[in-house]
Coordinates of C-alpha atoms and ligand atoms in Angstrom, one line a residue:
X557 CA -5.0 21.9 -20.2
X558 CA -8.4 23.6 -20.3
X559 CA -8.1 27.0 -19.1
X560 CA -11.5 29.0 -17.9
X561 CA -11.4 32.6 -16.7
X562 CA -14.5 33.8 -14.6
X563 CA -15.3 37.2 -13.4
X564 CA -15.0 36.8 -9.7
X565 CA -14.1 34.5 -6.9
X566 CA -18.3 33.7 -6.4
X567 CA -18.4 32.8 -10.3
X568 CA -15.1 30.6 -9.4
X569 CA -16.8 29.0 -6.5
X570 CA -20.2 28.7 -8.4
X571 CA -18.2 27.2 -11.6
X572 CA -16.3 24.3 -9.4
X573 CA -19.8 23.7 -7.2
X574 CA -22.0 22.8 -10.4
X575 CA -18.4 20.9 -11.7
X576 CA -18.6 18.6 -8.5
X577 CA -22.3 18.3 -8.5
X578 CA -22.3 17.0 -12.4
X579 CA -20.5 14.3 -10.9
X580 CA -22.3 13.5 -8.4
X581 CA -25.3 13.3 -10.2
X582 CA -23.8 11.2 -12.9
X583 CA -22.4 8.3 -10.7
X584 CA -23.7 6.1 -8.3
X585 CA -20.0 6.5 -6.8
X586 CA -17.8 8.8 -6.8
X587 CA -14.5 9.4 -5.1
X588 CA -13.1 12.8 -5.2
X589 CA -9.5 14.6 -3.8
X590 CA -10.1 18.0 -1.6
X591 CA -8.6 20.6 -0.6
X592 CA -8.7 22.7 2.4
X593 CA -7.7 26.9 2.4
X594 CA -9.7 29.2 1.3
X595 CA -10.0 28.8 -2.4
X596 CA -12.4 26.3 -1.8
X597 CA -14.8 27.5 1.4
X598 CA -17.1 29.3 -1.0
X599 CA -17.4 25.7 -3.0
X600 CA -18.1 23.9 0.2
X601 CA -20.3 26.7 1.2
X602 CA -22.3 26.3 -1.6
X603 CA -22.6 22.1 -1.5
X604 CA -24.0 22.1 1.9
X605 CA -26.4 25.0 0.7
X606 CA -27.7 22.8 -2.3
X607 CA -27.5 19.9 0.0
X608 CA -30.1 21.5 2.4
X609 CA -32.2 23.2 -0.1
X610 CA -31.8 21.0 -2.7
X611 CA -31.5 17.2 -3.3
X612 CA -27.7 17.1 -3.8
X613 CA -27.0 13.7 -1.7
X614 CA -23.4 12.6 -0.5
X615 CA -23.9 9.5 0.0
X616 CA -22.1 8.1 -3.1
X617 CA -19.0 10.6 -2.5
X618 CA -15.7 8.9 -1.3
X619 CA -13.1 11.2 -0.3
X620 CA -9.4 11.7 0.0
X621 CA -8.3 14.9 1.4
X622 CA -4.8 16.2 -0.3
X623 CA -3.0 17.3 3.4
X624 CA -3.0 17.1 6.7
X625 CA -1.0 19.3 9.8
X626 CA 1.4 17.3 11.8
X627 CA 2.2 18.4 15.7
X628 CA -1.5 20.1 15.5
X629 CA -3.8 18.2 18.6
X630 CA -6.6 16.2 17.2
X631 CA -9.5 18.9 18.9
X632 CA -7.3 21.8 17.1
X633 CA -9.5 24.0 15.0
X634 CA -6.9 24.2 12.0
X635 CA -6.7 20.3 11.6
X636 CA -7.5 20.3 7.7
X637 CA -10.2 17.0 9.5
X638 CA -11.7 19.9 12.0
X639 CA -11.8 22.0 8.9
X640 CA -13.7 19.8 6.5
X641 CA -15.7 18.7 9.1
X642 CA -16.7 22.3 10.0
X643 CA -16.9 23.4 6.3
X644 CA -18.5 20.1 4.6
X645 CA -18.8 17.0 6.0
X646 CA -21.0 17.8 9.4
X647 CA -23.2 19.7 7.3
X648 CA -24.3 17.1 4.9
X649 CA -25.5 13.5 4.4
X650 CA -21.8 12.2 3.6
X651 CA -20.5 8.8 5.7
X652 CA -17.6 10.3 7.4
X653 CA -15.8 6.6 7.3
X654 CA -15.4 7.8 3.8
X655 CA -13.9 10.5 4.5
X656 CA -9.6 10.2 4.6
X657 CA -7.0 12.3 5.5
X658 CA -3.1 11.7 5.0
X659 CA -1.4 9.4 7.9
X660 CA 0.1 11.8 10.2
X661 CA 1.0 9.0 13.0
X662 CA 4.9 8.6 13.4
X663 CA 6.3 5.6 12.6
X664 CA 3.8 4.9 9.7
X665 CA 4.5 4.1 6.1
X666 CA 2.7 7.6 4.8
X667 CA 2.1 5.9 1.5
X668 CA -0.3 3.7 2.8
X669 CA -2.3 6.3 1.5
X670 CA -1.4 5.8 -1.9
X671 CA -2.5 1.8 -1.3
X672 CA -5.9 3.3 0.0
X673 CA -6.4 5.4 -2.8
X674 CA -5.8 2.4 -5.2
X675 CA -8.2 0.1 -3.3
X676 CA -11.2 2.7 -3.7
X677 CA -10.5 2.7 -7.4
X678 CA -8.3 5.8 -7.8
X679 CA -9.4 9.0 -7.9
X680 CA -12.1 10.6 -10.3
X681 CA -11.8 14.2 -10.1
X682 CA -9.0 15.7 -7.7
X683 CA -9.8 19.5 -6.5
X684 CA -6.6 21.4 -6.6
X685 CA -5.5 25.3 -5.0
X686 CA -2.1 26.6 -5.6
X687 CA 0.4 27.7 -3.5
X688 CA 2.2 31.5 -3.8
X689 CA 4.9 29.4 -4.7
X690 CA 3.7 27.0 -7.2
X691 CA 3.0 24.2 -4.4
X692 CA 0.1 21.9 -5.2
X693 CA -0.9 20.2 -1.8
X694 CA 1.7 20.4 0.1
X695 CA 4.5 19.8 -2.3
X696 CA 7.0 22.5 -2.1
X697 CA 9.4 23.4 -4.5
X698 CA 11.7 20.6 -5.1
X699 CA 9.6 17.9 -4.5
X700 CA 9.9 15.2 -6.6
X701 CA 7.8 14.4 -9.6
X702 CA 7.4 11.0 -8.4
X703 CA 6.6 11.5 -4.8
X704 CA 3.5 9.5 -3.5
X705 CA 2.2 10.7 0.1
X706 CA 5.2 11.8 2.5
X707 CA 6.0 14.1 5.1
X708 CA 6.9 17.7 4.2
X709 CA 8.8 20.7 5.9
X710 CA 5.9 23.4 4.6
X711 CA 8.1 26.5 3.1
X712 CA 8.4 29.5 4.8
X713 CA 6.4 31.8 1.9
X714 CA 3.5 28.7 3.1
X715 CA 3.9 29.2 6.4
X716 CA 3.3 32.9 6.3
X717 CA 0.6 32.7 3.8
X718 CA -1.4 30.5 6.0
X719 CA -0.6 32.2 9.4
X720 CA -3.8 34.1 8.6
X721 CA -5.5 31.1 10.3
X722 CA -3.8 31.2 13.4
X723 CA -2.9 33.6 16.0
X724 CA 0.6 34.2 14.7
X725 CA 2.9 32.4 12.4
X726 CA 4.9 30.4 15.4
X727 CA 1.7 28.1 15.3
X728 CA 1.9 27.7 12.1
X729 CA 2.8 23.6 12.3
X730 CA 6.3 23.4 10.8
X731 CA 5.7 19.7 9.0
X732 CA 2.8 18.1 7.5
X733 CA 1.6 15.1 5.0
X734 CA 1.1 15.3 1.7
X735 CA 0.0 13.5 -1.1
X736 CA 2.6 13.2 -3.5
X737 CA 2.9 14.6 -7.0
X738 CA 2.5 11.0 -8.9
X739 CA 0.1 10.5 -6.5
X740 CA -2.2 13.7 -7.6
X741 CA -1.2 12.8 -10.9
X742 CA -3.1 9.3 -10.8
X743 CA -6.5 11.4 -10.6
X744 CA -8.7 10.9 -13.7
X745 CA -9.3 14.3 -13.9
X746 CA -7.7 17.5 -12.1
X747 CA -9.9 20.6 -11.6
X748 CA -7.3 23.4 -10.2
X749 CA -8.8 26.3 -9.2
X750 CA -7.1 29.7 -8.4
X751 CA -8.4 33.8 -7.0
X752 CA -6.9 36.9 -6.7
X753 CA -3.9 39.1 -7.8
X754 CA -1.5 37.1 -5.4
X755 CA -2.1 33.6 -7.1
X756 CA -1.4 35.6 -10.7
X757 CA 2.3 34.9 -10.7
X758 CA 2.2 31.4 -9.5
X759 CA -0.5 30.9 -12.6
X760 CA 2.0 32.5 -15.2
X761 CA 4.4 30.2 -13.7
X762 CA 2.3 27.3 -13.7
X763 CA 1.1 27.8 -17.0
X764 CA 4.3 29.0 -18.9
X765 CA 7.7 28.3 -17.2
X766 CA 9.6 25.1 -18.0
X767 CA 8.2 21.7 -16.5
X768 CA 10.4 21.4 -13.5
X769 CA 10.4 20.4 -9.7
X770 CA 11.5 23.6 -9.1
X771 CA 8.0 24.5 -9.8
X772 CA 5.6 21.5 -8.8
X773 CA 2.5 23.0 -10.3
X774 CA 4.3 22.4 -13.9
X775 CA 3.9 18.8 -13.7
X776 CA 0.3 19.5 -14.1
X777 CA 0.9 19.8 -18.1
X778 CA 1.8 15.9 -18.3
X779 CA -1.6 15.3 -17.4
X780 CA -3.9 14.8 -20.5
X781 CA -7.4 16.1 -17.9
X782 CA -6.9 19.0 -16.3
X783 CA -9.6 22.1 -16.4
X784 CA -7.5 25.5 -14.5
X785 CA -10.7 27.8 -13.3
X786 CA -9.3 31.3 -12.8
X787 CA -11.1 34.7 -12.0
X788 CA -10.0 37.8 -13.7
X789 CA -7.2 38.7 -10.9
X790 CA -5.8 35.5 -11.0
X791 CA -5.3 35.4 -14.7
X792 CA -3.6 38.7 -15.1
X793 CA -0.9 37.1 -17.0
X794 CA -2.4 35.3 -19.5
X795 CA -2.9 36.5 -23.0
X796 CA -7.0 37.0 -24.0
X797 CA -7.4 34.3 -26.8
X798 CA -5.3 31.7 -24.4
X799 CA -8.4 31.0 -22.2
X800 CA -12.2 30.3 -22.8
X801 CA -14.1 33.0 -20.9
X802 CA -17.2 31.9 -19.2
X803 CA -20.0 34.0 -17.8
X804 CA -21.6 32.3 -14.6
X805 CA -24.9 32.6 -14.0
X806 CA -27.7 31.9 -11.2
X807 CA -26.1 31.4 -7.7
X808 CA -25.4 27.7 -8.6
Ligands
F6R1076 C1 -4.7 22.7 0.9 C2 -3.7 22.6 -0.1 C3 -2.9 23.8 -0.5 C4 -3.8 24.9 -0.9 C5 -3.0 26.1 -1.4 C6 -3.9 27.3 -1.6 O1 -5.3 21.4 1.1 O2 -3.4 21.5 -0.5 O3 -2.1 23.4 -1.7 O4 -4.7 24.6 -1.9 O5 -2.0 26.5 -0.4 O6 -4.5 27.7 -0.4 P1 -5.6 28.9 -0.4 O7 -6.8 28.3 -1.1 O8 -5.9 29.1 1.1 O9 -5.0 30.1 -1.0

């Protein structure tokens, strides 16, 4: 695991933007894993600004989103769809049929997205938050290792973290579908980014406790391509010397 320590969330969001537009250059096709939550909004912020004052093109990006609510209706503005829409996808030259989100139907085999995944080629570069409790996507503590998409019941410490985008935490959707662990763990590459003091612990843990389903984020140290960008709060924990320290410069 790379480890990279900025100074601040912009210099985080700035670090992953120029990381996902390296690609895009690079390729004639591309198919990336998002994320939703706020980790990434200054990253998506900053794609649709180079997209409009820039040539940054989407149309060779393919993506697979990592989650999706369940019990939310379709027109809600927390959909993790309504989000990326809002966020990315309306705001920049991307086809939206090449845009996917997690099977949340009833009575659907979830890891059909798994098959989907398979038939665009797999996954280049996955874009990863973390969870309070060590959750990557929505795979709680306790998830298997070899999970591929499923349906989850989201932890309490989720459901409170994320009742800050809704009017209290009874909305907060109780269930929702995520890819699995040895479905994140098929990416190429994993780029798992992480701000502020409250994500410190769940880095140490990440980083330092035993591999275990206890704590999903672990697996990530079987994979042999995985960069962690951190700012300062977020890396608390770690020793200096343990990390490469990079200075970001220019706003993109
Ligand atoms: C979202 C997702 C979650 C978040 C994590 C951190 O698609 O899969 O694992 O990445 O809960 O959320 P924020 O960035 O809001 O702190």
């Amino acid at each position: 695991m790379q480890v990279v320590v900025v100074n601040e969330k912009e210099a985080l969001s700035t670090y992953i933007a120029r990381d996902f537009m390296n690609y895009v250059s690079g390729h004639n096709r591309v198919v990336f894993g998002l994320a939703t939550g706020s980790t990434f909004t200054g990253v998506y912020k900053k794609l649709v600004h180079q997209h409009q004052n820039s040539n940054l093109s989407f149309k060779p990006v393919m993506t697979f989103n990592l989650d999706e609510y369940m019990d939310l209706e379709s027109n809600h503005p927390q959909t993790y769809r309504n989000v990326m829409n809002r966020n990315l996808f309306d705001c920049v030259d991307i086809d939206k049929r090449n845009t996917f989100f997690p099977p949340i139907k009833k009575n659907i085999r979830f890891s059909v997205y798994d098959d989907m995944i398979e038939k665009a080629g797999g996954i280049d570069c996955q874009y990863l938050g973390i969870g309070v409790n060590g959750h990557i996507a929505f795979n709680e503590p306790g998830t298997s290792f070899t999970s591929k998409t499923h349906k989850v019941a989201l932890a309490d410490a989720t459901r409170e973290a994320n009742k800050r985008f809704f009017d209290s935490k009874d909305q907060v959707p109780k269930h929702a579908v995520t890819m699995g662990l040895s479905t994140i763990m098929k990416a190429r590459r994993i780029v798992l980014a992480a701000s502020g003091e409250k994500k410190a612990e769940a880095i140490r843990g990440m980083l330092y406790d035993p591999i275990s389903e206890q704590m999903p984020a672990t697996v990530l140290r079987q994979h042999p391509n995985v960069v962690v960008v951190l700012d300062r709060a977020a890396a608390q924990f770690l020793e200096e010397g343990e990390y490469d320290t990079t200075e970001i410069f220019g706003a993109c």
